[in-house]
């Protein structure tokens, strides 16, 4: 039905064009007419008009600056205000042009909030809950108990019992806790175990006031237990914890740039070899304690003499092992305090903080998963965050926003068509690369052809029997369990799920590995898959009834960005089926970026790797020259680290290039142009928006204005943002420069636009600040770069 209505509406518009005898434009495509009120997509087009609030500035018209728009997301007009600055030329400062008046929350965050509202609304429908499978009933009960608990939170946690019980479980050898601590001795690598030393998050702790946090937290815990602390001893212990944390971060952790190369981290070892190589660590004790609540088969598997662990940092682990045997290394008191403080800190919200006091000492830290994108998050995430994380919640969300099977099919077909068109555009873009050899192009095509596309949600969550089977090991008693009991059971269940992944015996490339209820999208190089959860497949990012330019400028930018991660400095290390190849032995200290590029898996040959290396280094050098802070005051921290941010920068540049590369008509057609332009060539031009002013925008300008409201993801695995941001204080910018793999928003825009030739044509501004002659050609050849 969807396809039929779409073709009928296009035919109607083409009849209008022929009736009016309009002349074709330069590419022989009929000029569009205003959408008629009888068109099936009319309400969608009216919705787009409502999304854009117009500001007319006479000075702008006098200087031939294009008409200015600012974005007001559907259902959130009360929150968004004017974001565009009519007094700035887009050619000189496109960021200020589009975001100069922006002073509110990110649209991704706002979309997440609306998604939660949808789930809450659905869970409030008693009839829906009663006819749903048990997992949905359990989610509903959990939500009710969570609301009740939060309304009486101070009284519930005033005795500190939750925190003390977590301490006792660790002391008794029970690994359960309400939340996972930030002291991970192990991680999972596909179907094998990885021994990974903790990240360099210690630097984030120091900048955020770890010392103050330790003193405040332990003082409050002592107060709940009527324990009088010796203040000088507390200060000394807190200082020792901070120093030890700093020692771990600076001495026993590898820098992020080096860790981006996974080949060097694949070091298989049996438990016998582990015990002999790192003899100061009791591996059998560790395995026994870590698997105490797992299935019996897990411990048998991990203690099998033939089973291989993966040691990510053998040299760092060796150094730690050696130092653990040195009595002068760190006192046992400090190590014990360090471990138990992290147990307390993981449960810090279960202490009776005065209102606002926890937020005052709270801080961001960087979560760096083994694979995927790091993200900066806060501790103490509320039940609203937990509400969007699991598949049972996703079932609630899907039932709310896509209640019929027909609506789900239509959604998936339309999004799949968009993604496929971008992939085709990318493939033709590779065809035209004069620096990539035929053999390497064949490997790149394999990545494109074998890409798994996960759209909206896993099929099994809409099947009652399969959903119930998935949650069979979680024993939440509806009408009986309180909030804290439920949280403990959820923690135990998640632990079991993690071990089940280890013993499953296979890797499912179709796994979402993320919640469909969160506003995000992600590419997984180890699976060569891209995932678009249902939460991002609606307004303000996408709507099947919207004009093609708006959808490609919104969701298309997201898709292009994520797809490009398959071909950034990390993505090129994995082949079309997600295999990491080309392991070569390096002598200590010999690892460099160039060595890595020479020893990648063989789908990229030496000649092509050299050119890729050159392209990547161009981006690194370009972003190294961006300095948001005063060099005198901040030194080296004043400027961006192009190497640290290169993956996201390449994806930013490549992502938009894939979607809308509108070079001069006589040049080769790039992936973006074909993804967007061929789409309308196939289905006909989109009608104009039903608004006198908006009709004046070209489709390319409309694309960029849509791009401006969604644009450039900051990909944390499970949280993203648009590039329009409130101005940041210098300390926040400094933290982002030091810890974040993403460039600050302003420079993501600048770096992307200055490398994107289509921008020059759309806004008629060659050789300007945002369209310089000297720039990096990211995934295009010199002849195609429209210099």
XYZ file of C-alpha atoms in Angstrom:
787
model
C 0.000 0.000 0.000
C 2.797 2.392 0.911
C 4.589 1.952 -2.432
C 1.344 2.267 -4.384
C 0.356 5.503 -2.640
C 3.823 6.929 -3.136
C 3.827 6.217 -6.868
C 0.290 7.598 -7.245
C 1.260 10.835 -5.508
C 4.339 11.196 -7.724
C 2.271 10.578 -10.845
C -0.176 13.256 -9.710
C 2.610 15.812 -9.310
C 4.110 14.924 -12.702
C 0.682 15.452 -14.331
C 0.550 18.902 -12.751
C 4.010 19.694 -14.105
C 3.071 18.628 -17.631
C -0.174 20.616 -17.450
C 1.706 23.757 -16.506
C 4.284 23.099 -19.275
C 7.217 23.766 -16.949
C 10.665 23.592 -18.529
C 13.113 20.945 -17.215
C 16.119 22.075 -15.189
C 19.822 21.499 -15.890
C 19.742 17.782 -15.124
C 16.562 17.282 -17.154
C 14.365 16.715 -14.092
C 10.982 18.474 -14.142
C 10.722 21.466 -11.824
C 8.670 20.675 -8.726
C 5.321 22.238 -7.947
C 3.782 22.964 -4.572
C 2.264 19.858 -3.049
C -1.487 19.627 -3.499
C -3.851 19.313 -0.560
C -5.073 16.000 -1.932
C -1.614 14.418 -1.961
C -1.273 11.491 0.408
C 1.862 13.086 1.901
C 0.366 16.563 2.366
C 0.142 16.338 6.150
C 3.742 15.182 6.322
C 4.836 18.191 4.280
C 2.795 20.486 6.524
C 4.602 18.904 9.446
C 7.949 19.853 7.917
C 6.753 23.460 7.615
C 5.860 23.363 11.297
C 9.341 22.040 12.052
C 10.932 25.128 10.566
C 10.313 28.535 12.083
C 11.285 31.367 9.771
C 13.250 34.502 10.530
C 13.479 37.132 7.833
C 16.341 39.613 8.011
C 16.481 42.518 5.555
C 20.253 42.819 5.843
C 20.569 39.192 4.886
C 18.510 39.714 1.758
C 20.470 42.840 0.858
C 23.757 40.935 0.979
C 22.246 37.958 -0.863
C 22.556 35.673 2.157
C 20.052 32.830 1.761
C 16.855 32.900 3.766
C 17.387 31.550 7.264
C 15.602 28.779 9.073
C 15.746 27.436 12.555
C 14.431 24.130 13.713
C 11.598 23.468 16.128
C 11.197 19.711 16.728
C 7.676 18.374 16.563
C 6.050 18.192 20.022
C 8.891 20.156 21.612
C 8.239 23.734 20.432
C 8.115 24.873 24.061
C 11.761 23.866 24.520
C 13.475 24.910 21.298
C 14.047 28.555 20.465
C 15.576 30.255 17.486
C 18.942 28.670 16.747
C 20.020 30.380 13.541
C 21.741 33.728 13.407
C 20.514 35.869 10.492
C 23.396 38.330 10.781
C 26.115 35.769 9.924
C 27.038 34.625 6.447
C 26.886 30.821 6.066
C 29.996 31.047 3.900
C 32.065 32.587 6.692
C 30.723 30.786 9.766
C 28.158 28.105 9.043
C 28.138 26.982 12.671
C 27.082 30.442 13.896
C 24.693 30.715 10.960
C 22.862 27.578 12.012
C 23.550 27.429 15.758
C 24.375 30.973 16.821
C 21.262 31.391 18.957
C 21.092 27.823 20.216
C 20.746 27.677 24.003
C 18.926 24.512 24.949
C 19.131 20.710 25.064
C 20.253 18.376 22.307
C 17.505 17.041 20.076
C 18.762 13.483 20.659
C 18.258 13.948 24.403
C 14.838 15.423 23.786
C 13.923 12.551 21.506
C 14.973 10.091 24.216
C 12.691 11.938 26.611
C 9.783 11.624 24.184
C 10.552 7.926 23.753
C 10.337 7.465 27.513
C 7.032 9.347 27.503
C 5.732 6.928 24.888
C 6.733 3.919 26.988
C 5.259 5.379 30.163
C 2.031 6.112 28.324
C 1.859 2.531 27.053
C 2.631 1.050 30.465
C -0.187 3.136 31.928
C -2.668 1.279 29.727
C -3.901 -1.487 32.053
C -5.656 -3.351 29.256
C -2.451 -3.450 27.226
C -0.423 -4.736 30.171
C -2.965 -7.408 31.079
C -2.966 -8.948 27.604
C 0.839 -8.794 27.238
C 3.393 -11.573 27.928
C 5.066 -11.879 31.346
C 8.168 -9.793 30.532
C 5.972 -6.781 29.753
C 4.025 -7.309 32.978
C 7.335 -7.390 34.845
C 8.454 -4.143 33.182
C 5.197 -2.510 34.203
C 5.614 -3.646 37.815
C 9.232 -2.501 37.853
C 8.211 0.930 36.616
C 5.528 1.317 39.275
C 7.921 0.245 42.022
C 10.603 2.574 40.716
C 8.241 5.560 40.764
C 7.158 4.717 44.310
C 10.760 4.311 45.411
C 11.859 7.634 43.943
C 9.007 9.434 45.665
C 10.301 8.121 48.989
C 13.975 7.841 48.071
C 15.622 9.551 51.040
C 13.841 7.383 53.585
C 14.522 4.251 51.548
C 18.290 4.747 51.448
C 18.858 6.577 54.739
C 20.424 3.540 56.472
C 22.944 2.850 53.663
C 21.924 -0.827 53.675
C 22.201 -1.243 49.914
C 25.808 -0.032 49.882
C 26.784 -2.087 52.927
C 25.259 -5.221 51.423
C 27.266 -4.666 48.236
C 30.438 -4.418 50.334
C 29.556 -7.597 52.219
C 28.919 -9.517 48.995
C 32.348 -8.594 47.688
C 33.938 -9.498 51.013
C 32.181 -12.858 50.934
C 33.239 -13.530 47.326
C 29.852 -12.785 45.753
C 30.271 -10.685 42.589
C 26.668 -9.496 42.512
C 25.933 -5.824 42.931
C 23.130 -3.507 41.949
C 25.347 -1.970 39.312
C 28.549 -3.035 37.599
C 31.562 -1.407 39.239
C 34.128 0.521 37.243
C 36.869 -1.975 38.158
C 36.581 -4.467 35.285
C 39.149 -7.276 35.517
C 37.721 -8.952 32.460
C 35.792 -8.279 29.297
C 34.305 -10.460 26.588
C 35.774 -10.675 23.094
C 33.240 -12.348 20.825
C 33.146 -15.928 22.162
C 36.328 -15.742 24.195
C 37.384 -13.996 27.394
C 39.532 -10.877 27.335
C 41.686 -9.810 30.253
C 41.708 -6.039 30.049
C 43.344 -3.701 32.501
C 41.179 -0.720 33.577
C 41.059 2.299 31.299
C 42.750 5.639 31.745
C 39.564 7.029 33.250
C 41.644 8.111 36.243
C 42.502 11.353 34.487
C 38.816 12.132 34.228
C 38.393 11.431 37.921
C 41.195 13.829 38.804
C 39.797 16.648 36.718
C 36.346 16.023 38.160
C 37.368 16.126 41.771
C 37.880 12.490 42.724
C 39.468 13.484 46.026
C 36.430 15.521 47.073
C 34.116 12.761 45.933
C 35.903 10.091 47.976
C 35.871 12.193 51.142
C 32.201 13.177 50.754
C 31.034 9.674 49.870
C 32.872 7.821 52.631
C 31.884 10.443 55.206
C 28.211 10.033 54.346
C 28.431 6.218 54.382
C 30.114 6.334 57.800
C 27.358 8.591 59.067
C 24.660 6.088 58.037
C 26.497 3.407 60.057
C 27.133 5.665 63.076
C 30.882 5.290 62.524
C 33.126 8.161 63.547
C 35.972 8.532 61.069
C 39.407 9.844 61.869
C 39.474 12.779 59.466
C 43.282 12.925 58.928
C 43.288 9.186 58.170
C 40.378 9.623 55.745
C 42.232 12.402 53.920
C 45.407 10.317 53.716
C 43.526 7.272 52.396
C 41.642 9.381 49.847
C 44.911 10.902 48.648
C 46.428 7.414 48.284
C 43.427 6.228 46.219
C 43.697 9.233 43.899
C 47.429 8.700 43.447
C 46.947 4.986 42.768
C 44.205 5.775 40.250
C 46.534 8.211 38.525
C 49.297 5.604 38.558
C 47.030 3.076 36.836
C 46.013 5.631 34.231
C 49.490 6.841 33.377
C 51.695 3.790 33.912
C 49.580 0.699 33.256
C 47.239 1.944 30.519
C 47.918 2.323 26.805
C 47.026 5.580 25.082
C 43.769 5.682 23.148
C 45.389 6.197 19.755
C 47.374 2.973 20.100
C 44.360 1.081 21.442
C 42.397 1.916 18.302
C 44.379 -0.837 16.537
C 42.834 -4.121 17.613
C 45.239 -6.472 15.900
C 47.883 -5.774 18.549
C 45.397 -6.624 21.328
C 44.637 -10.158 20.171
C 46.951 -12.296 22.314
C 45.559 -15.804 23.055
C 46.735 -17.586 26.213
C 45.641 -20.704 28.053
C 45.017 -20.503 31.785
C 48.206 -22.496 32.376
C 50.239 -19.945 30.433
C 48.475 -17.109 32.259
C 49.381 -18.621 35.612
C 53.020 -19.067 34.627
C 53.411 -15.694 32.909
C 51.560 -13.616 35.513
C 52.252 -15.678 38.619
C 51.405 -12.966 41.159
C 47.745 -13.163 40.149
C 45.706 -16.213 41.169
C 43.798 -16.934 37.977
C 41.973 -20.003 39.276
C 40.679 -17.985 42.232
C 39.653 -15.180 39.925
C 37.732 -17.516 37.604
C 36.051 -19.274 40.534
C 34.882 -16.011 42.105
C 33.907 -14.351 38.820
C 31.678 -17.260 37.793
C 30.076 -17.975 41.153
C 26.595 -17.158 39.832
C 27.120 -18.397 36.281
C 26.123 -21.770 34.910
C 28.413 -24.629 35.923
C 29.420 -25.078 32.303
C 31.034 -21.629 32.354
C 33.602 -22.440 35.019
C 34.341 -25.790 33.388
C 34.888 -23.994 30.088
C 37.179 -21.331 31.549
C 39.318 -23.842 33.438
C 39.675 -26.207 30.482
C 43.436 -26.456 29.734
C 42.759 -25.875 26.041
C 40.566 -22.781 26.511
C 42.178 -19.549 25.337
C 41.796 -16.162 26.978
C 42.654 -12.994 25.079
C 45.098 -10.698 26.862
C 44.715 -7.203 25.427
C 47.757 -5.612 27.060
C 50.346 -8.316 27.809
C 53.186 -5.851 28.412
C 51.132 -3.692 30.777
C 49.814 -6.751 32.584
C 53.350 -8.089 32.892
C 54.469 -4.802 34.419
C 51.609 -4.880 36.907
C 52.308 -8.511 37.750
C 55.962 -7.742 38.432
C 55.106 -4.742 40.586
C 52.557 -6.692 42.599
C 55.439 -8.861 43.744
C 57.370 -5.809 44.933
C 56.639 -4.992 48.613
C 57.448 -1.317 47.978
C 54.936 -0.997 45.107
C 51.652 0.063 46.724
C 50.451 -0.818 50.192
C 47.860 -3.555 50.530
C 45.725 -1.036 52.437
C 45.593 1.243 49.393
C 44.705 -1.592 47.021
C 41.899 -2.822 49.295
C 40.640 0.735 49.808
C 40.717 1.306 46.069
C 38.644 -1.785 45.317
C 36.084 -1.168 48.038
C 35.770 2.513 47.216
C 34.794 1.554 43.671
C 32.178 -0.816 45.066
C 30.759 2.048 47.141
C 30.973 4.511 44.267
C 29.100 2.157 41.935
C 26.208 2.331 44.413
C 26.635 5.977 45.396
C 23.056 6.967 44.564
C 21.856 4.587 47.297
C 23.164 6.957 49.958
C 20.962 9.679 51.520
C 22.438 12.713 49.783
C 20.856 16.061 50.427
C 19.038 17.389 47.387
C 21.539 18.653 44.820
C 24.644 17.639 46.765
C 25.408 14.547 44.679
C 25.102 16.538 41.465
C 27.504 19.126 42.842
C 30.288 16.552 43.204
C 29.246 14.433 40.255
C 31.519 14.215 37.230
C 31.687 12.804 33.764
C 33.888 9.833 33.077
C 34.636 8.120 29.810
C 33.377 4.606 29.217
C 35.565 2.918 26.608
C 34.145 -0.437 25.535
C 36.370 -3.022 23.879
C 34.629 -2.339 20.586
C 32.443 0.522 19.476
C 32.581 4.172 20.359
C 33.511 5.594 23.782
C 30.985 7.795 25.485
C 30.988 10.304 28.292
C 28.275 9.536 30.818
C 27.255 10.377 34.351
C 26.977 7.917 37.160
C 23.676 7.462 38.934
C 21.510 7.117 35.836
C 17.863 7.056 36.823
C 15.159 4.533 36.136
C 14.161 6.553 33.060
C 17.479 5.568 31.485
C 17.056 1.950 32.523
C 13.570 2.019 31.045
C 14.909 2.224 27.477
C 17.665 -0.342 27.816
C 16.151 -3.789 27.639
C 14.310 -5.722 24.973
C 11.182 -6.067 27.090
C 10.998 -2.283 27.215
C 11.615 -2.206 23.469
C 8.554 -4.402 22.996
C 6.503 -1.794 24.860
C 7.959 0.963 22.709
C 7.316 -0.865 19.424
C 3.739 -1.689 20.399
C 3.164 2.003 21.100
C 4.653 3.713 18.032
C 4.135 0.919 15.453
C 0.995 -0.862 16.638
C 0.199 -2.741 13.413
C 2.192 -5.212 11.379
C 1.551 -3.122 8.264
C 3.113 -0.003 9.829
C 6.182 -2.025 10.830
C 6.628 -3.457 7.341
C 6.267 -0.037 5.710
C 8.802 1.488 8.074
C 11.425 -1.179 7.450
C 10.958 -1.142 3.667
C 11.317 2.622 3.380
C 14.367 2.843 5.671
C 15.973 -0.137 3.936
C 15.502 1.627 0.601
C 17.269 4.732 1.940
C 20.162 2.709 3.373
C 20.540 0.709 0.159
C 20.662 3.879 -1.908
C 23.461 5.218 0.289
C 25.359 1.949 -0.053
C 25.005 2.103 -3.822
C 26.263 5.662 -3.760
C 29.227 4.626 -1.653
C 30.015 1.765 -4.011
C 30.089 4.066 -7.050
C 32.186 6.488 -5.045
C 34.774 3.738 -4.504
C 34.557 2.957 -8.228
C 35.855 6.442 -8.934
C 38.759 6.426 -6.467
C 41.929 6.659 -8.540
C 44.148 5.836 -5.547
C 42.526 2.488 -4.710
C 43.586 -0.610 -6.624
C 41.134 -3.056 -8.184
C 42.076 -5.750 -5.678
C 41.363 -3.469 -2.739
C 38.123 -2.264 -4.280
C 37.030 -5.885 -4.378
C 37.609 -6.120 -0.622
C 35.694 -2.888 -0.051
C 32.801 -4.197 -2.116
C 32.804 -7.289 0.098
C 32.269 -5.077 3.142
C 29.384 -3.314 1.397
C 27.799 -6.480 0.001
C 28.079 -8.361 3.307
C 26.833 -5.529 5.512
C 24.068 -6.616 7.873
C 21.308 -4.004 8.186
C 19.364 -4.095 11.458
C 16.295 -1.881 11.216
C 13.926 -0.871 14.023
C 14.008 -3.961 16.296
C 14.927 -7.666 16.403
C 12.078 -9.788 15.038
C 11.972 -12.003 18.099
C 10.886 -9.283 20.548
C 7.453 -9.130 18.910
C 7.042 -12.888 19.384
C 5.539 -13.568 22.817
C 7.050 -17.031 23.162
C 10.576 -15.953 22.193
C 10.457 -12.870 24.406
C 9.312 -14.946 27.376
C 12.045 -17.513 26.743
C 14.702 -14.789 26.667
C 13.670 -13.614 30.148
C 13.034 -17.032 31.649
C 15.931 -16.667 34.125
C 14.692 -13.421 35.686
C 12.302 -14.156 38.531
C 10.563 -10.840 39.173
C 7.478 -11.425 41.299
C 4.722 -9.055 40.175
C 2.743 -7.582 43.095
C 5.443 -8.737 45.532
C 9.007 -7.581 44.809
C 10.017 -4.054 45.786
C 12.294 -1.803 43.757
C 15.588 -2.765 45.402
C 14.811 -6.467 45.097
C 13.998 -6.041 41.420
C 17.236 -4.124 40.810
C 19.253 -6.907 42.431
C 17.519 -9.504 40.257
C 18.144 -7.451 37.123
C 21.848 -7.248 37.991
C 22.027 -11.022 38.487
C 20.142 -11.629 35.233
C 22.484 -9.367 33.258
C 25.440 -11.260 34.716
C 23.930 -14.535 33.519
C 23.303 -13.071 30.063
C 26.940 -12.050 29.771
C 28.150 -15.584 30.527
C 25.535 -17.060 28.182
C 27.116 -15.051 25.363
C 30.413 -16.696 26.182
C 29.122 -20.262 25.957
C 26.739 -19.796 23.028
C 29.425 -21.044 20.642
C 28.715 -18.623 17.815
C 28.497 -14.956 16.947
C 25.204 -13.673 15.560
C 25.873 -10.846 13.162
C 22.193 -9.877 13.302
C 22.370 -9.009 17.008
C 21.433 -5.402 17.742
C 23.652 -5.294 20.846
C 21.794 -2.179 21.936
C 18.282 -1.154 22.955
C 15.736 -0.319 20.215
C 14.246 2.282 22.571
C 17.207 4.678 22.504
C 17.746 7.481 20.009
C 20.933 6.444 18.293
C 22.466 4.403 15.497
C 25.672 2.390 15.454
C 28.073 0.487 13.247
C 29.781 -2.623 14.683
C 33.033 -3.419 12.829
C 33.443 -6.851 14.431
C 30.064 -7.823 12.926
C 30.100 -5.524 9.884
C 26.575 -4.492 10.765
C 24.714 -1.222 11.041
C 21.773 -0.748 13.377
C 18.980 1.824 13.274
C 16.826 1.342 16.388
C 13.153 2.212 16.233
C 13.621 5.216 18.497
C 15.428 7.209 15.799
C 13.059 6.225 12.993
C 10.513 8.946 13.613
C 10.273 12.708 13.902
C 12.310 14.869 14.244
C 14.817 12.701 12.337
C 12.677 10.875 9.823
C 9.183 10.440 8.493
C 8.208 8.416 5.384
C 5.856 11.218 4.279
C 8.557 13.921 4.388
C 10.409 15.283 1.327
C 13.398 13.226 0.237
C 15.831 16.078 0.931
C 14.661 16.359 4.534
C 14.908 12.632 5.199
C 18.336 12.309 3.581
C 19.527 15.393 5.400
C 18.305 13.922 8.679
C 18.361 10.149 8.971
C 20.523 9.955 5.857
C 23.287 11.892 7.604
C 23.067 9.470 10.512
C 23.266 6.489 8.157
C 26.142 7.939 6.169
C 28.121 8.747 9.286
C 27.719 5.251 10.709
C 28.435 3.487 7.429
C 31.660 5.442 7.124
C 32.901 3.909 10.362
C 33.332 0.703 8.396
C 36.050 2.506 6.437
C 37.685 4.765 9.009
C 41.016 3.991 10.681
C 39.333 1.348 12.880
C 36.817 -0.041 10.425
C 39.409 -0.902 7.778
C 40.903 -3.424 10.212
C 37.886 -5.737 9.808
C 36.708 -7.556 6.696
C 33.234 -8.070 5.244
C 32.233 -10.704 7.801
C 33.772 -8.934 10.779
C 37.024 -10.911 10.879
C 40.215 -9.316 12.169
C 43.107 -10.510 10.055
C 46.807 -9.970 9.423
C 48.210 -10.583 12.911
C 51.973 -10.003 12.818
C 54.424 -10.075 15.661
C 55.882 -6.709 16.635
C 58.897 -6.202 18.843
C 58.256 -4.102 21.965
C 58.165 -0.406 21.130
C 58.007 -0.957 17.366
C 54.280 -0.365 16.983
C 53.376 2.693 14.918
C 50.399 3.780 12.861
C 52.357 3.072 9.673
C 53.315 -0.430 10.850
C 49.694 -1.097 11.642
C 48.613 -0.005 8.187
C 51.223 -2.280 6.604
C 50.001 -5.301 8.508
C 46.246 -5.025 8.175
C 44.179 -7.879 6.825
C 44.731 -8.350 3.131
C 41.571 -6.795 1.704
C 43.487 -3.495 1.527
C 46.787 -3.886 -0.332
C 49.970 -1.884 0.263
C 49.406 0.713 -2.462
C 45.875 1.465 -1.286
C 46.932 1.490 2.374
C 49.513 4.140 1.591
C 46.860 6.392 0.070
C 44.454 5.692 2.924
C 47.247 6.563 5.344
C 47.769 9.856 3.503
C 44.054 10.672 3.624
C 43.843 9.892 7.338
C 46.937 11.956 8.115
C 45.482 14.891 6.201
C 42.465 14.801 8.518
C 44.734 14.467 11.565
C 46.839 17.467 10.529
C 43.761 19.508 9.649
C 42.143 18.985 13.044
C 45.435 19.452 14.900
C 45.282 23.068 13.775
C 41.909 23.712 15.447
C 42.536 25.410 18.813
C 39.371 26.221 20.819
C 41.303 27.460 23.887
C 43.973 30.011 24.613
C 47.398 28.443 24.038
C 49.053 30.577 26.721
C 46.607 29.434 29.389
C 46.115 25.802 28.364
C 49.293 24.831 26.513
C 48.962 21.641 24.469
C 45.422 21.146 25.786
C 44.325 24.237 23.843
C 44.281 22.413 20.493
C 42.535 19.293 19.264
C 44.290 15.947 19.005
C 43.644 14.987 15.399
C 44.899 11.437 15.954
C 42.516 10.889 18.874
C 39.500 12.184 16.939
C 40.375 10.939 13.455
C 37.802 8.129 13.351
C 34.872 10.412 14.068
C 36.301 13.168 11.870
C 36.665 10.809 8.894
C 33.129 9.546 9.517
C 31.816 13.116 9.772
C 33.415 14.015 6.461
C 32.651 10.745 4.707
C 29.162 10.422 6.139
C 27.857 13.572 4.558
C 29.829 13.101 1.347
C 28.062 9.789 0.805
C 24.646 11.401 0.977
C 24.606 14.580 -1.032
C 27.622 15.374 -3.202
C 26.201 17.962 -5.609
C 29.309 18.990 -7.531
C 29.111 20.851 -10.834
C 26.979 18.877 -13.232
C 29.923 17.957 -15.491
C 31.904 16.197 -12.740
C 31.540 12.619 -11.643
C 28.494 11.873 -9.505
C 29.445 10.972 -5.974
C 27.758 8.684 -3.542
C 25.798 11.422 -1.849
C 24.454 12.773 -5.060
C 23.437 9.305 -6.215
C 21.912 8.369 -2.898
C 19.774 11.488 -2.830
C 19.574 12.608 -6.444
C 19.035 9.202 -8.030
C 16.307 8.559 -5.499
C 14.239 11.443 -6.820
C 15.214 10.619 -10.397
C 13.747 7.158 -9.859
C 10.582 8.234 -8.085
C 10.202 11.748 -9.430
C 10.899 15.153 -7.845
C 9.456 15.965 -4.477
C 6.734 18.592 -4.473
C 7.535 21.926 -2.898
C 6.635 22.599 0.710
C 3.256 24.335 1.196
C 4.798 27.611 2.349
C 5.528 30.718 0.289
C 8.955 31.335 1.827
C 10.104 27.705 2.050
C 9.344 27.242 -1.628
C 12.288 29.503 -2.398
C 14.821 27.018 -1.063
C 16.495 24.622 -3.432
C 16.417 20.975 -2.480
C 20.169 21.146 -1.790
C 19.701 24.052 0.630
C 16.808 22.222 2.259
C 19.091 19.227 2.626
C 21.735 21.323 4.408
C 19.161 22.966 6.655
C 17.844 19.539 7.582
C 21.447 18.446 8.091
C 21.905 21.423 10.410
C 19.271 20.235 12.857
C 20.422 16.638 13.093
C 23.990 16.538 11.771
C 27.196 15.013 13.014
C 26.613 12.411 15.648
C 28.676 12.173 18.786
C 28.604 8.304 19.072
C 28.812 6.964 22.254
C 27.521 3.622 22.007
C 24.157 4.493 23.512
C 23.969 8.329 23.512
C 24.293 10.928 20.767
C 23.811 14.608 20.119
C 23.429 17.147 17.345
C 26.226 19.571 16.700
C 24.198 22.568 17.841
C 25.301 22.916 21.471
C 25.151 25.481 24.216
C 28.466 27.331 24.490
C 30.748 25.324 26.782
C 32.894 26.665 29.584
C 36.640 26.320 29.042
C 36.985 23.518 31.603
C 34.393 21.440 29.763
C 36.140 22.044 26.445
C 39.464 21.038 28.007
C 37.989 17.754 29.220
C 36.545 17.048 25.788
C 39.871 17.728 24.085
C 41.716 15.435 26.498
C 39.238 12.556 26.783
C 36.677 12.596 23.984
C 37.164 10.882 20.584
C 34.888 13.554 19.096
C 35.940 17.074 18.220
C 33.974 19.955 19.807
C 30.804 20.657 17.872
C 31.947 23.875 16.207
C 35.033 22.195 14.755
C 33.155 19.134 13.607
C 31.031 21.475 11.532
C 33.991 23.503 10.280
C 36.085 20.441 9.440
C 33.224 18.749 7.624
C 31.937 21.701 5.627
C 35.349 22.879 4.462
C 35.959 19.398 2.968
C 32.534 19.229 1.320
C 32.430 20.770 -2.129
C 28.636 20.573 -2.460
C 28.349 23.211 0.219
C 30.047 25.725 -2.081
C 27.451 25.150 -4.769
C 24.429 25.132 -2.487
C 25.280 28.455 -0.834
C 27.320 30.016 -3.668
C 30.467 30.704 -1.674
C 33.716 29.292 -3.116
C 37.092 30.119 -1.552
C 35.513 31.282 1.697
C 36.276 30.308 5.304
C 33.899 27.345 5.140
C 34.808 26.452 1.555
C 38.589 26.886 1.220
C 40.531 25.806 -1.820
C 42.941 23.847 0.405
C 41.199 20.956 2.110
C 41.281 17.188 2.628
C 39.732 14.903 0.029
C 38.036 12.272 2.194
C 37.103 9.170 0.202
C 37.156 11.114 -3.083
C 39.848 11.541 -5.722
C 41.386 14.917 -6.482
C 39.486 15.198 -9.749
C 36.195 14.647 -7.918
C 36.793 17.110 -5.099
C 35.382 20.195 -6.882
C 38.284 22.393 -5.804
